[in-house]
Short mmCIF file of C-alpha atoms in Angstrom, two decimals:
data_model
loop_
_atom_site.label_atom_id
_atom_site.label_comp_id
_atom_site.label_asym_id
_atom_site.label_seq_id
_atom_site.Cartn_x
_atom_site.Cartn_y
_atom_site.Cartn_z
CA MET A 28 1.81 -4.13 -45.64
CA PRO A 29 2.50 -1.47 -42.94
CA THR A 30 5.59 -1.67 -40.79
CA ARG A 31 4.98 -3.09 -37.32
CA THR A 32 6.96 -2.41 -34.17
CA ALA A 33 8.85 -5.17 -32.39
CA ALA A 34 6.25 -5.07 -29.60
CA GLN A 35 3.45 -5.58 -32.13
CA GLN A 36 5.32 -8.47 -33.73
CA ARG A 37 5.88 -10.11 -30.32
CA ALA A 38 2.22 -9.65 -29.42
CA ASP A 39 1.13 -11.18 -32.72
CA ALA A 40 3.52 -14.09 -32.31
CA GLY A 41 2.52 -14.63 -28.68
CA VAL A 42 6.17 -14.39 -27.64
CA ALA A 43 6.74 -13.54 -23.99
CA TYR A 44 9.85 -12.20 -22.35
CA ASP A 45 11.82 -14.64 -20.22
CA ALA A 46 14.44 -12.97 -18.03
CA TYR A 47 16.15 -16.32 -17.46
CA LEU A 48 17.32 -16.22 -21.07
CA ALA A 49 20.65 -14.46 -21.56
CA GLU A 50 19.53 -12.26 -24.45
CA CYS A 51 16.15 -11.28 -23.03
CA PRO A 52 15.69 -7.48 -22.81
CA ALA A 53 13.82 -7.95 -19.53
CA ARG A 54 17.10 -9.08 -17.97
CA HIS A 55 18.65 -5.72 -18.81
CA LEU A 56 15.65 -3.92 -17.34
CA LEU A 57 15.92 -5.99 -14.14
CA ASP A 58 19.57 -5.02 -13.93
CA ARG A 59 18.61 -1.35 -14.25
CA ILE A 60 15.85 -1.31 -11.65
CA ALA A 61 17.92 -3.38 -9.20
CA ASP A 62 20.52 -0.60 -9.05
CA LYS A 63 20.54 1.09 -5.63
CA TRP A 64 20.52 4.62 -7.03
CA VAL A 65 17.61 3.80 -9.33
CA SER A 66 15.51 2.36 -6.52
CA LEU A 67 16.32 5.30 -4.24
CA ALA A 68 15.65 7.88 -6.97
CA ILE A 69 12.29 6.30 -7.81
CA THR A 70 11.18 6.24 -4.17
CA ALA A 71 12.46 9.80 -3.66
CA LEU A 72 10.35 10.98 -6.61
CA ALA A 73 7.23 9.38 -5.12
CA ASP A 74 6.42 12.69 -3.41
CA GLY A 75 6.17 14.51 -6.75
CA PRO A 76 8.40 16.54 -9.05
CA GLN A 77 11.79 17.49 -7.68
CA ARG A 78 14.71 19.53 -8.85
CA TYR A 79 18.12 17.99 -9.35
CA GLY A 80 19.55 19.65 -6.21
CA GLU A 81 16.68 18.37 -4.08
CA LEU A 82 17.28 14.83 -5.29
CA ARG A 83 21.01 15.10 -4.70
CA ARG A 84 20.47 16.23 -1.11
CA ARG A 85 17.91 13.49 -0.51
CA LEU A 86 20.17 10.75 -1.92
CA ALA A 87 23.05 11.20 0.51
CA SER A 88 26.48 10.31 -0.93
CA VAL A 89 25.39 10.03 -4.57
CA SER A 90 27.90 11.71 -6.86
CA GLN A 91 26.81 14.29 -9.40
CA LYS A 92 27.93 11.99 -12.20
CA MET A 93 26.01 8.99 -10.86
CA LEU A 94 22.80 10.94 -10.24
CA THR A 95 22.95 12.48 -13.71
CA GLN A 96 23.54 9.07 -15.29
CA THR A 97 20.75 7.49 -13.23
CA LEU A 98 18.23 10.18 -14.16
CA ARG A 99 19.15 9.97 -17.85
CA ASN A 100 18.72 6.20 -17.83
CA LEU A 101 15.36 6.50 -16.07
CA GLU A 102 14.26 9.08 -18.63
CA ARG A 103 15.42 6.85 -21.49
CA ASP A 104 13.47 3.91 -20.06
CA GLY A 105 10.32 6.02 -19.80
CA LEU A 106 10.21 5.97 -15.99
CA VAL A 107 10.99 9.66 -15.42
CA THR A 108 10.26 12.87 -17.29
CA ARG A 109 12.58 15.85 -17.33
CA THR A 110 10.92 19.25 -17.64
CA VAL A 111 12.97 22.36 -18.38
CA THR A 112 11.39 25.70 -17.47
CA ALA A 113 12.87 28.90 -18.88
CA ALA A 114 13.95 31.01 -15.93
CA VAL A 115 17.12 32.52 -14.53
CA PRO A 116 18.63 30.14 -13.68
CA VAL A 117 16.95 27.48 -15.81
CA ARG A 118 14.68 25.24 -13.74
CA VAL A 119 14.80 21.48 -14.37
CA ASP A 120 12.30 19.18 -12.67
CA TYR A 121 12.21 15.40 -12.63
CA GLU A 122 8.97 13.49 -12.17
CA LEU A 123 7.85 9.87 -12.35
CA THR A 124 5.79 8.88 -15.37
CA ASP A 125 2.80 6.57 -15.02
CA LEU A 126 5.16 3.71 -15.82
CA GLY A 127 7.58 4.89 -13.13
CA ARG A 128 4.76 5.22 -10.60
CA SER A 129 3.73 1.63 -11.34
CA LEU A 130 7.11 0.57 -9.86
CA LEU A 131 6.53 2.41 -6.56
CA PRO A 132 4.80 -0.42 -4.66
CA VAL A 133 7.64 -2.80 -5.53
CA MET A 134 10.39 -0.30 -4.71
CA HIS A 135 8.73 0.78 -1.46
CA ALA A 136 8.38 -2.87 -0.44
CA ILE A 137 12.05 -3.64 -1.13
CA LYS A 138 13.25 -0.47 0.62
CA SER A 139 11.03 -1.19 3.62
CA TRP A 140 12.15 -4.83 3.76
CA ALA A 141 15.81 -3.79 3.75
CA GLU A 142 15.25 -1.23 6.50
CA HIS A 143 13.26 -3.64 8.70
CA HIS A 144 15.52 -6.68 8.27
CA MET A 145 18.96 -5.08 8.35
CA ASP A 146 19.64 -6.20 11.94
CA GLU A 147 18.88 -9.82 11.00
CA VAL A 148 21.08 -9.61 7.92
CA HIS A 149 23.88 -8.03 9.95
CA THR A 150 23.63 -10.85 12.52
CA ALA A 151 23.71 -13.47 9.75
CA ARG A 152 26.76 -11.84 8.17
CA THR A 153 28.59 -11.73 11.48
CA ARG A 154 27.77 -15.38 12.17
CA TYR A 155 28.88 -16.38 8.66
CA ASP A 156 32.14 -14.43 8.94
CA THR A 157 33.01 -15.89 12.36
CA ASP A 158 32.21 -19.46 11.27
CA ARG A 159 34.62 -19.20 8.34
CA PRO A 160 38.36 -19.62 8.98
#
């Protein structure tokens, strides 16, 4: 009998992921895509391939270490590809995969919601903080 992947075994067994369960891998993925640098990097890459320096300038205040870690994690999860082109200096481009692009509508919606509702959230925070002794 040929070896089957975990995904094939789950499909055969009809097992679905349930992020409410502590050990569910989907919970870890939710944690990853909820990260602010991940969501900003994904939306920044919506315009097409970008070099590391371009991304760093676009994501104001991200540290080199955090951007590198974020891009590596996105590449590991299959959301971003990293293409190295032999040149002097070496050119490295990052681009969303089809899987990464499938997240764009969700990420754009969350980013847009945050930008449009920040005044309301700020008002609620101020009210909450003044109502508490």
